[in-house]
XYZ file of C-alpha atoms in Angstrom:
756
model
C 109.423 95.675 63.522
C 106.804 98.218 64.560
C 109.110 100.633 66.395
C 109.709 104.133 64.985
C 113.254 105.035 64.084
C 115.485 106.679 66.653
C 115.375 110.398 66.069
C 111.716 110.300 64.989
C 109.497 113.110 66.262
C 108.010 110.634 68.780
C 111.412 109.811 70.277
C 112.614 113.423 70.120
C 109.707 115.036 71.959
C 111.057 114.089 75.398
C 114.677 115.014 74.728
C 114.532 117.902 77.179
C 114.249 115.773 80.293
C 112.868 117.311 83.436
C 114.462 117.454 86.886
C 115.846 114.386 88.639
C 113.167 112.262 90.198
C 112.010 113.043 93.702
C 110.173 110.583 95.919
C 106.828 111.290 94.223
C 108.071 109.866 90.941
C 109.905 106.715 91.948
C 108.914 103.404 93.485
C 111.123 102.783 96.540
C 113.324 99.703 96.784
C 111.514 98.575 99.945
C 108.043 98.777 98.377
C 105.679 96.156 99.770
C 105.142 93.179 97.444
C 102.477 90.576 98.279
C 101.170 87.442 96.565
C 97.480 86.772 96.039
C 96.616 83.547 97.824
C 93.930 81.594 95.957
C 95.375 78.073 96.201
C 92.641 76.568 98.357
C 89.791 78.103 96.363
C 91.367 76.869 93.116
C 91.894 73.380 94.572
C 88.158 73.086 95.259
C 87.216 73.708 91.612
C 86.158 70.783 89.444
C 88.203 70.033 86.284
C 85.521 71.705 84.137
C 85.432 74.780 86.390
C 89.205 75.004 86.173
C 89.090 74.952 82.365
C 86.410 77.653 82.401
C 88.520 79.770 84.771
C 91.665 79.161 82.705
C 90.229 80.381 79.407
C 88.541 83.363 81.055
C 91.890 84.213 82.660
C 93.645 83.997 79.294
C 91.024 86.335 77.793
C 91.511 88.768 80.683
C 95.320 88.781 80.442
C 95.288 89.332 76.680
C 92.759 92.148 76.976
C 94.737 93.776 79.771
C 97.505 94.540 77.271
C 95.203 97.190 75.762
C 95.746 99.239 78.940
C 99.313 99.938 77.767
C 97.804 101.658 74.727
C 95.303 103.497 76.948
C 97.955 104.960 79.261
C 100.899 106.731 77.595
C 102.537 106.835 74.127
C 105.694 105.144 75.434
C 104.126 102.438 77.653
C 103.867 99.749 74.910
C 107.551 100.189 74.000
C 108.693 99.997 77.631
C 106.638 96.835 78.134
C 108.059 95.243 74.969
C 111.622 96.150 75.953
C 111.316 94.724 79.464
C 109.550 91.576 78.254
C 112.321 90.811 75.746
C 114.975 91.539 78.329
C 113.548 89.147 80.926
C 112.623 86.450 78.427
C 116.285 86.139 77.486
C 117.560 86.358 81.085
C 115.498 85.948 84.233
C 116.076 88.450 87.079
C 118.794 86.306 88.703
C 120.715 85.886 85.442
C 120.399 89.561 84.563
C 121.599 90.397 88.081
C 125.114 89.119 87.394
C 125.294 90.996 84.101
C 124.086 94.234 85.759
C 126.744 94.055 88.485
C 129.390 93.413 85.832
C 128.194 96.550 84.028
C 128.818 98.622 87.161
C 125.414 98.762 88.838
C 125.270 98.604 92.613
C 122.934 96.138 94.340
C 120.629 99.066 95.180
C 120.533 100.239 91.572
C 119.703 96.776 90.255
C 116.942 96.401 92.854
C 115.629 99.819 91.753
C 115.482 98.527 88.173
C 113.602 95.378 89.238
C 111.126 97.484 91.221
C 110.614 99.765 88.201
C 109.983 96.774 85.910
C 107.593 95.228 88.450
C 105.803 98.587 88.628
C 105.372 98.676 84.840
C 103.809 95.204 84.860
C 101.677 95.867 87.930
C 100.285 99.195 86.629
C 100.253 98.145 82.942
C 102.212 101.256 82.098
C 104.524 103.882 83.570
C 101.843 105.834 85.452
C 100.535 104.703 88.840
C 97.060 103.221 88.581
C 96.181 104.852 91.893
C 96.909 108.556 91.506
C 97.931 108.704 87.836
C 101.455 109.924 88.655
C 104.373 108.985 86.446
C 107.140 106.839 87.920
C 110.657 106.660 86.508
C 113.648 104.348 87.089
C 115.575 105.277 90.236
C 119.020 104.810 88.676
C 121.124 106.737 86.125
C 119.958 106.448 82.525
C 123.509 105.701 81.341
C 123.818 102.696 83.652
C 120.461 101.289 82.592
C 121.500 101.727 78.973
C 124.624 99.641 79.548
C 122.557 96.853 81.099
C 120.044 96.855 78.241
C 122.468 97.144 75.320
C 124.831 94.557 76.820
C 122.088 92.077 77.674
C 121.548 88.653 76.136
C 118.387 89.990 74.473
C 120.465 92.676 72.758
C 122.998 90.083 71.647
C 120.198 87.982 70.136
C 118.326 90.916 68.519
C 120.667 93.941 68.481
C 118.640 96.146 66.126
C 115.306 95.413 67.786
C 116.492 96.087 71.348
C 118.429 99.220 70.343
C 115.384 100.540 68.453
C 113.063 99.961 71.442
C 115.515 101.615 73.822
C 116.068 104.638 71.584
C 112.328 105.043 71.165
C 111.429 105.086 74.859
C 114.565 106.044 76.814
C 113.891 109.800 76.996
C 110.203 109.435 77.766
C 111.005 106.712 80.298
C 113.010 109.200 82.385
C 111.442 112.548 81.457
C 109.731 114.512 84.210
C 108.942 117.654 82.276
C 105.832 119.146 83.931
C 103.205 117.986 81.399
C 104.455 114.383 81.590
C 104.311 114.035 85.387
C 100.608 113.157 85.504
C 97.844 111.801 83.325
C 95.572 114.567 82.104
C 94.115 116.368 79.122
C 95.697 119.175 77.076
C 98.275 121.141 79.032
C 97.322 119.353 82.263
C 99.010 116.034 81.448
C 99.318 113.142 79.034
C 96.613 110.684 78.022
C 96.163 108.322 75.100
C 92.368 108.324 75.341
C 92.667 111.581 73.362
C 95.184 112.852 70.816
C 97.663 115.312 72.282
C 95.958 118.397 70.826
C 92.558 117.681 72.412
C 91.308 119.995 75.155
C 88.507 119.679 77.681
C 86.320 121.653 75.247
C 86.969 119.002 72.572
C 86.047 116.274 75.066
C 82.762 118.041 75.916
C 81.922 118.522 72.239
C 82.644 114.851 71.517
C 80.448 113.775 74.438
C 77.578 115.885 73.101
C 78.077 114.278 69.688
C 78.088 110.763 71.169
C 74.943 111.544 73.168
C 73.237 112.831 70.014
C 73.929 109.495 68.275
C 73.155 107.378 71.351
C 76.730 106.050 71.309
C 78.606 105.184 74.491
C 82.105 106.556 75.079
C 83.158 103.513 77.124
C 85.038 101.709 74.309
C 86.228 104.768 72.371
C 89.231 107.022 71.908
C 89.150 110.491 70.311
C 91.652 111.762 67.730
C 91.558 115.351 66.480
C 92.662 116.780 63.143
C 91.867 119.536 60.644
C 89.916 118.789 57.470
C 90.621 120.204 54.003
C 88.028 122.955 54.536
C 89.820 124.064 57.701
C 87.155 122.772 60.086
C 88.116 120.638 63.092
C 87.603 116.945 62.400
C 87.423 114.193 64.981
C 87.841 110.449 64.706
C 85.799 108.519 67.280
C 87.458 105.101 67.225
C 85.645 102.105 68.712
C 87.512 99.111 70.129
C 86.755 96.023 68.040
C 88.202 93.060 66.174
C 86.548 94.171 62.936
C 87.805 97.244 61.143
C 86.236 99.392 58.450
C 86.193 96.683 55.789
C 82.705 95.838 54.414
C 80.975 93.240 56.591
C 77.565 91.728 57.095
C 75.141 94.282 58.499
C 75.105 94.599 62.298
C 73.801 97.160 64.772
C 77.157 98.970 64.489
C 77.646 99.204 60.719
C 75.092 101.995 60.297
C 77.019 104.094 62.851
C 80.324 103.842 60.968
C 80.209 106.970 58.827
C 80.900 110.709 58.667
C 78.782 113.265 60.504
C 78.483 117.045 60.665
C 77.953 118.304 64.218
C 78.091 121.925 65.380
C 80.287 122.973 62.479
C 82.757 120.112 62.920
C 83.358 116.832 61.112
C 83.054 113.592 63.074
C 84.052 110.204 61.684
C 83.069 107.066 63.621
C 85.525 104.244 62.940
C 86.414 100.973 64.635
C 89.232 98.457 64.933
C 91.077 99.884 67.945
C 93.196 97.169 69.654
C 91.933 94.692 67.006
C 94.703 92.048 67.248
C 94.508 92.080 71.053
C 90.734 91.747 71.117
C 91.013 88.871 68.616
C 92.936 86.932 71.278
C 90.287 87.832 73.871
C 87.513 86.539 71.619
C 89.348 83.270 70.895
C 89.547 82.412 74.590
C 85.987 83.514 75.338
C 84.915 81.074 72.617
C 86.926 78.317 74.311
C 85.468 79.209 77.725
C 81.921 78.761 76.359
C 82.544 75.012 76.068
C 82.996 74.813 79.855
C 80.234 77.213 80.954
C 78.140 75.989 83.885
C 74.780 77.039 82.397
C 73.049 78.714 79.460
C 73.234 82.151 81.112
C 77.019 81.972 81.050
C 76.965 80.766 77.427
C 74.696 83.651 76.366
C 76.766 86.114 78.394
C 79.976 85.030 76.644
C 78.284 85.081 73.223
C 77.305 88.720 73.766
C 80.780 89.676 75.013
C 82.213 88.080 71.873
C 79.768 90.108 69.771
C 80.696 93.279 71.683
C 84.453 92.893 71.215
C 84.066 91.754 67.607
C 81.714 94.515 66.454
C 82.631 97.313 68.885
C 79.135 97.308 70.378
C 78.495 98.505 73.928
C 74.845 97.487 73.481
C 76.016 93.877 73.047
C 78.118 94.235 76.197
C 75.025 95.471 78.015
C 73.111 92.409 76.837
C 75.950 90.209 78.095
C 75.858 92.081 81.403
C 72.134 91.358 81.757
C 72.837 87.620 81.488
C 75.711 88.092 83.956
C 73.418 89.794 86.502
C 70.959 86.885 86.199
C 73.701 84.290 86.771
C 73.367 84.177 90.557
C 76.046 82.673 92.770
C 78.339 81.036 90.198
C 81.291 79.050 91.510
C 83.589 80.875 89.053
C 82.715 84.563 88.790
C 84.056 86.875 86.097
C 83.532 90.154 84.278
C 85.415 91.611 81.324
C 85.346 94.715 79.149
C 85.925 98.467 79.093
C 84.676 99.084 82.601
C 85.994 101.857 84.859
C 86.332 105.462 83.678
C 88.571 106.767 86.481
C 91.597 107.364 84.249
C 89.832 109.160 81.412
C 90.443 112.863 82.204
C 86.872 113.551 81.065
C 85.457 110.577 82.986
C 83.589 108.704 80.228
C 85.979 106.195 78.607
C 86.495 102.794 80.188
C 89.817 101.121 80.869
C 89.952 97.464 79.884
C 89.809 95.046 82.793
C 88.927 91.438 83.337
C 88.701 89.379 86.495
C 88.209 85.718 87.335
C 87.570 84.632 90.913
C 86.216 81.832 93.090
C 83.620 82.094 95.832
C 84.674 82.374 99.487
C 81.640 80.754 101.119
C 82.134 81.874 104.742
C 82.282 85.622 104.061
C 79.668 85.327 101.299
C 77.177 84.036 103.885
C 77.535 87.321 105.813
C 77.018 89.338 102.655
C 73.891 87.300 101.872
C 72.497 88.333 105.257
C 73.313 91.964 104.427
C 71.466 91.624 101.102
C 68.467 90.131 102.919
C 68.373 93.227 105.148
C 69.008 95.684 102.318
C 65.423 96.825 101.689
C 65.004 97.676 105.366
C 68.402 99.399 105.549
C 67.669 101.495 102.458
C 64.808 103.090 104.396
C 67.372 104.340 106.917
C 69.115 106.479 104.282
C 68.433 110.222 104.652
C 66.413 110.971 101.513
C 62.683 110.645 100.744
C 61.355 107.355 99.288
C 60.763 108.996 95.886
C 64.542 109.381 95.549
C 65.060 105.631 95.963
C 64.635 103.047 93.200
C 61.018 101.967 92.680
C 61.976 98.367 93.383
C 65.117 97.035 95.010
C 66.465 94.431 92.603
C 68.069 91.916 94.942
C 71.667 91.542 93.776
C 74.263 88.858 94.132
C 76.816 89.764 96.797
C 79.706 87.382 97.173
C 83.163 87.367 98.664
C 85.622 86.122 96.073
C 89.226 84.996 96.010
C 90.780 86.480 92.892
C 92.577 84.176 90.489
C 93.152 86.822 87.802
C 92.636 90.566 87.687
C 93.966 92.250 84.571
C 94.138 95.988 84.052
C 96.052 98.721 85.841
C 95.207 97.772 89.425
C 93.131 95.553 91.700
C 90.260 97.014 93.775
C 89.032 95.635 97.096
C 85.386 95.569 96.039
C 83.310 96.126 92.927
C 79.715 97.105 92.167
C 78.980 96.508 88.486
C 77.853 96.919 85.754
C 78.378 100.678 85.490
C 75.608 101.180 82.931
C 72.998 103.460 84.545
C 70.063 102.037 82.591
C 70.871 98.437 83.617
C 71.420 99.397 87.255
C 68.012 101.083 87.381
C 66.044 98.317 85.611
C 68.009 95.041 85.799
C 70.096 95.458 88.932
C 73.761 94.819 89.604
C 76.183 92.549 91.403
C 78.484 93.265 94.315
C 81.735 91.467 94.897
C 84.185 91.797 97.734
C 87.642 90.526 96.831
C 88.674 88.681 99.976
C 92.278 87.820 99.162
C 92.858 91.399 97.962
C 91.450 92.736 101.227
C 93.840 90.437 103.105
C 96.733 92.199 101.376
C 95.215 95.602 102.175
C 94.905 94.655 105.877
C 98.631 94.013 106.206
C 99.747 97.043 108.234
C 103.055 97.436 110.050
C 102.800 99.517 113.218
C 105.989 101.452 112.508
C 104.607 102.551 109.134
C 101.301 103.828 110.550
C 101.368 107.591 110.054
C 99.363 110.478 111.529
C 97.683 108.521 114.354
C 98.020 108.890 118.108
C 100.085 106.122 119.686
C 97.119 104.865 121.728
C 95.046 104.546 118.545
C 97.567 102.437 116.646
C 97.025 99.058 118.303
C 93.243 99.461 118.108
C 93.566 100.462 114.449
C 95.662 97.414 113.575
C 93.282 95.110 115.476
C 90.091 96.389 113.833
C 91.126 97.789 110.442
C 90.438 94.494 108.641
C 87.012 93.789 110.205
C 85.898 97.420 109.846
C 86.993 97.443 106.214
C 84.866 94.325 105.562
C 81.857 96.231 106.909
C 82.679 99.401 104.971
C 83.251 97.583 101.666
C 79.984 95.671 102.086
C 77.946 98.805 102.774
C 79.803 100.903 100.184
C 79.170 98.441 97.357
C 75.669 97.160 98.176
C 73.902 100.149 99.707
C 76.177 102.940 98.504
C 76.509 102.264 94.794
C 73.322 100.188 94.924
C 71.064 102.953 96.230
C 69.370 106.007 94.787
C 67.198 106.753 91.783
C 67.927 108.860 88.715
C 65.019 110.965 87.454
C 64.893 110.219 83.722
C 62.814 111.291 80.735
C 62.721 108.643 78.010
C 62.817 109.183 74.245
C 59.005 109.460 74.182
C 59.010 112.218 76.803
C 57.708 110.077 79.681
C 59.148 110.744 83.142
C 59.945 107.962 85.650
C 58.672 110.093 88.570
C 55.521 112.067 89.336
C 56.356 115.687 88.588
C 53.260 116.879 90.449
C 53.883 115.195 93.788
C 57.644 114.679 94.153
C 59.209 117.503 96.149
C 62.888 118.419 96.328
C 63.675 118.221 100.085
C 66.460 120.791 99.728
C 64.292 123.501 98.110
C 60.726 122.517 99.048
C 59.782 122.896 95.387
C 58.786 120.532 92.606
C 61.538 118.814 90.607
C 63.021 121.246 88.064
C 65.677 119.102 86.336
C 66.289 115.503 85.248
C 68.178 113.339 82.744
C 67.052 113.678 79.132
C 67.018 110.694 76.784
C 70.609 109.660 75.983
C 72.108 111.431 79.005
C 73.827 109.359 81.693
C 75.370 110.068 85.072
C 78.888 109.900 83.574
C 78.107 112.023 80.522
C 76.303 114.694 82.548
C 78.613 115.000 85.572
C 81.720 114.036 83.503
C 84.912 115.060 85.345
C 83.431 114.808 88.862
C 81.110 111.838 88.258
C 83.428 109.067 89.491
C 84.649 110.847 92.608
C 81.213 112.231 93.527
C 79.733 108.713 93.330
C 82.586 107.209 95.374
C 82.017 109.921 97.978
C 78.306 109.088 98.124
C 79.072 105.365 98.553
C 81.745 105.976 101.216
C 79.347 108.273 103.104
C 76.615 105.613 103.019
C 79.118 103.145 104.507
C 80.002 105.471 107.373
C 76.361 106.357 107.986
C 74.980 102.811 108.025
C 77.847 101.254 110.001
C 76.269 102.995 112.986
C 73.298 100.633 112.657
C 73.535 97.792 115.248
C 71.763 95.382 112.858
C 74.565 95.793 110.308
C 77.273 95.103 112.860
C 75.436 92.024 114.150
C 75.395 90.590 110.607
C 79.188 90.773 110.616
C 79.372 89.274 114.113
C 80.100 92.388 116.207
C 78.238 93.440 119.335
C 78.851 95.562 122.422
C 82.348 96.999 122.874
C 83.655 95.245 119.741
C 80.934 96.864 117.639
C 81.840 100.290 119.038
C 85.514 99.687 118.206
C 84.601 98.693 114.630
C 82.619 101.938 114.221
C 85.424 104.028 115.708
C 88.151 102.494 113.537
C 85.979 102.737 110.407
C 85.457 106.464 110.950
C 89.080 106.963 112.039
C 90.300 105.173 108.926
C 88.180 107.492 106.776
C 89.413 110.741 108.310
C 93.040 109.517 108.189
C 92.490 108.594 104.527
C 91.207 112.132 103.968
C 94.584 113.473 105.093
C 96.553 110.845 103.143
C 94.522 111.901 100.092
C 96.559 115.096 99.783
C 99.271 113.039 98.064
C 96.900 112.753 95.110
C 96.257 116.493 94.723
C 98.278 118.553 92.222
C 98.515 122.201 93.383
C 99.941 123.434 90.070
C 96.804 122.333 88.216
C 94.412 122.600 91.202
C 93.269 119.078 90.342
C 92.759 115.691 91.945
C 94.305 112.594 90.362
C 92.382 109.848 92.176
C 88.610 109.612 92.543
C 88.427 107.637 95.810
C 91.015 109.792 97.581
C 89.323 113.027 96.508
C 86.102 111.553 97.929
C 87.764 110.810 101.271
C 89.195 114.336 101.498
C 85.706 115.733 100.881
C 84.340 113.600 103.750
C 87.148 114.828 106.018
C 86.166 118.423 105.168
C 82.492 117.699 105.921
C 83.359 116.213 109.328
C 85.752 119.042 110.168
C 83.007 121.522 109.259
C 80.701 119.776 111.757
C 82.899 121.250 114.501
C 82.486 120.621 118.239
C 85.848 118.824 118.285
C 84.575 115.806 116.351
C 87.705 115.738 114.160
C 90.941 117.683 114.461
C 94.042 117.688 112.246
C 97.071 119.177 113.976
C 100.566 119.844 112.586
C 103.313 118.505 114.865
C 107.011 117.702 114.806
C 107.921 114.015 114.624
C 110.470 112.162 116.744
C 112.855 112.478 113.789
C 112.635 116.278 113.925
C 110.726 116.517 110.654
C 107.204 117.888 110.126
C 104.398 115.534 111.122
C 100.658 115.672 111.866
C 98.054 114.013 114.063
C 94.468 113.122 113.205
C 92.102 112.838 116.162
C 88.508 111.624 116.209
C 86.361 112.008 119.326
C 84.515 108.695 119.447
C 81.912 110.109 121.823
C 80.822 112.669 119.214
C 80.420 110.323 116.231
C 76.670 109.870 116.802
C 75.613 113.287 118.165
C 77.784 115.403 115.817
C 79.132 113.243 112.985
C 75.935 111.441 112.037
C 73.770 114.590 111.572
C 76.527 116.250 109.509
C 76.818 113.198 107.279
C 73.022 112.970 107.032
C 72.731 116.535 105.692
C 75.601 116.030 103.262
C 74.323 112.674 101.978
C 70.854 114.072 101.333
C 72.321 116.908 99.236
C 74.520 114.494 97.271
C 71.593 112.204 96.443
C 69.100 114.945 95.558
C 71.554 116.644 93.199
C 72.430 113.302 91.622
C 68.793 112.224 91.228
C 67.806 115.492 89.585
C 70.882 115.731 87.348
C 71.562 119.206 88.782
C 75.123 119.542 87.488
C 75.634 123.205 88.387
C 74.728 122.825 92.068
C 76.299 119.377 92.305
C 79.589 120.659 90.945
C 79.510 123.733 93.198
C 78.881 121.604 96.295
C 81.482 118.947 95.491
C 84.234 121.175 94.182
C 83.717 123.501 97.143
C 84.519 120.722 99.603
C 87.293 119.341 97.365
C 89.171 122.669 97.226
C 92.632 122.459 98.833
C 93.858 125.737 100.319
C 96.187 126.977 103.026
C 93.352 128.530 104.982
C 93.642 128.063 108.734
C 93.269 126.180 110.912
C 94.165 123.086 108.833
C 96.453 124.703 106.188
C 96.020 121.734 103.842
C 98.534 122.859 101.229
C 101.247 122.945 103.872
C 100.023 119.616 105.285
C 100.346 118.161 101.773
C 104.127 118.602 102.015
C 104.066 116.645 105.281
C 101.957 113.892 103.710
C 104.399 113.607 100.782
C 107.321 113.503 103.216
C 105.840 110.526 105.074
C 103.891 108.699 102.371
C 104.068 104.934 101.921
C 103.967 103.535 98.392
C 101.010 101.404 97.369
C 101.721 97.678 97.519
C 102.479 95.613 94.422
C 100.528 92.367 94.029
C 101.912 89.201 92.426
C 99.253 87.111 90.680
C 99.470 83.444 89.687
C 99.220 82.001 86.192
C 97.212 79.031 84.977
C 98.682 76.594 82.484
C 96.922 73.885 80.478
C 98.884 70.613 80.496
C 97.294 67.487 78.954
C 93.757 68.841 79.476
C 94.490 69.602 83.146
C 94.858 73.152 84.456
C 97.813 73.827 86.750
C 98.150 76.798 89.092
C 101.585 78.463 88.918
C 102.491 80.606 91.916
C 105.374 83.047 92.401
C 107.306 84.520 95.300
C 106.239 87.844 96.790
C 109.049 89.998 95.416
C 109.742 92.308 92.486
C 111.602 89.426 90.809
C 108.624 87.107 91.422
C 106.231 89.612 89.872
C 108.511 89.903 86.812
C 108.679 86.102 86.479
C 104.888 85.885 86.584
C 104.689 88.166 83.541
C 107.583 86.472 81.762
C 105.587 83.215 81.926
C 102.174 84.776 81.213
C 102.294 84.493 77.417
C 104.493 81.431 76.746
C 103.106 80.713 73.271
C 103.028 84.165 71.707
C 104.947 86.690 73.846
C 107.161 88.004 71.009
C 104.176 88.252 68.666
C 102.218 90.286 71.228
C 105.124 92.690 71.747
C 105.326 93.164 67.980
C 101.585 93.872 67.848
C 101.763 96.392 70.698
C 104.648 98.342 69.177
C 103.005 98.349 65.735
C 99.750 99.681 67.182
C 101.616 102.328 69.176
C 103.672 103.378 66.156
C 100.596 103.682 63.949
C 99.178 106.331 66.317
C 102.433 107.971 67.454
C 101.762 111.078 65.327
C 98.884 112.008 67.634
C 101.233 112.814 70.538
C 103.688 115.270 69.079
C 104.831 118.204 71.187
C 102.072 120.855 71.330
C 104.251 123.320 69.379
C 104.884 120.712 66.680
C 101.176 120.013 66.368
C 100.279 123.693 66.140
C 102.973 124.412 63.552
C 101.609 121.552 61.448
C 98.152 123.078 61.547
C 99.293 126.644 60.857
């Protein structure tokens, strides 16, 4: 097997376990669990469309396993252990064994919730907030369940080896392991354990110099024979370093000298997993609806086979051109939120079906987009030269692999494609339906007379916000770029910076991108810009009419949209780490920044007041004066939005960082005392919901939809049945891949002593 021996340096590094888990680091037994409802949308698919969706779903689920290797050193072992446990005994069967071993009902439920959390987040760190979660039961009791299980009886050495490899890291809450991060700030497997932020910046400069994207890479640091630092940039691909026919990537696979350091570009990361992805993309091609889909899939196959982001871009161009497909999908190394440096993409893949009723509203919004873009508070020169009319559909998700499921997406993330080819927007309707589910008694920090209004209008207002955020937030704004020949895409003589009154002084050089230039703040800054556009444009009556709201209803939608944002700004404090003065979640940091901007506007627009709850514990109230949204809130947001866009357009990192980090700073300064309020937020926080997804199964050339109950046990069953043909083989692959790289995550003192 691929597991390291018990007592290896990998297993030993977590032996000094941290303090017992507090509420931040566990998933509660009463966590909300919901099922994605896509039955009707799936029923309406033709047999060919179902086969297309099935094979795309298989590709997505296989690829999603790479996220375990992108999260933490122990995640692949935990996944393999749980999968073997539940393959031998389903949750009901294991229940009886656990009680016989001395677990209480609460402890067994805690174990099921932990296992469901591992599957849902594809690892042992929360996808939203990057905080570690640990089992909420004694390690000794869990050990008895595992070592006495049917799986252990069938494969005693294998199960014992997996348990001994991951048991300490599974429970450890030593400070560095509590959050994802780089260097001393946390754990990440995008970089070897000895990498620092300086290494990440150096590697980004190297990648830019070679016109290589970081999206599908990981970085591993070492010391060469001459004592110089050496770095391996490893691309994700099916092919490794063996000689192959020449492709656009083969010339890149070599050694480089850069700023006194050695760089080696290699490939083959996640190779066996990506092989499975490619096999099912090949099968999906046979059921594609048109040549655009066939060409798209061919380029994705090339990308995953060769390790080429350029091929993925070509596939994305075909995807953008494929307007209004019945079965929509996207797959690859996409979002960079969890890379501490902000450049490397986590694998994700989704497959979904069109929801025609809501899509019709989004089509009307798209038709109005060019007019609405003129309403945004920056000069025309800072807007794209031509608005490339995108697809905007509401989809019911069949499959979404990765570490979490968003409510809406604006992709692709490649700056050059977005500027020249356009993009697509999708709103995930059945995911939004889960997000809408709000129990009144769990609504925190609102006045009682706001709660009923909030529950009534949260869903409709969120539809409006997601639509504006994706289409006109992420879809707006121009980057000032100089190409490799020195040509600028703006007139340097006539374009004036509205913030300084001077000509444009800075821009993006050839090879630079938004992510590479703004790095650690890029994701959150852009989410903040998109959220601000949503708030700003929801005040437009034309927008609200598109969604069917007029008069008093329209005013309520505006009020609840703004109220939801300022409440989210307070809830965001859960995702701030005072010890490191850092934010762990891009969207929540963005919402806190917006709260700060609206508080700064003054005149009683927004207030946040500490109180004492009915239970005698600390509480708080967020108030928004609806009569001051237009006269006070809109001008404040207008000024802020203009600054955000101008600094983004001009690539002015220094001023952009100063502005954004200034608003994102969390202090105990009065009157809000946010650090103290953070304790209140943690005291009253509600855990993010878990979502159970269906499976598809091919039986006699017909695709069946398999659904599961909305419970931790149902979520576990969905994963137990996800890989019926090759589950054990996949677990072997994952542990072998993890073991091969385990040396990169030694304790810092071990690594330094090795290099001494």
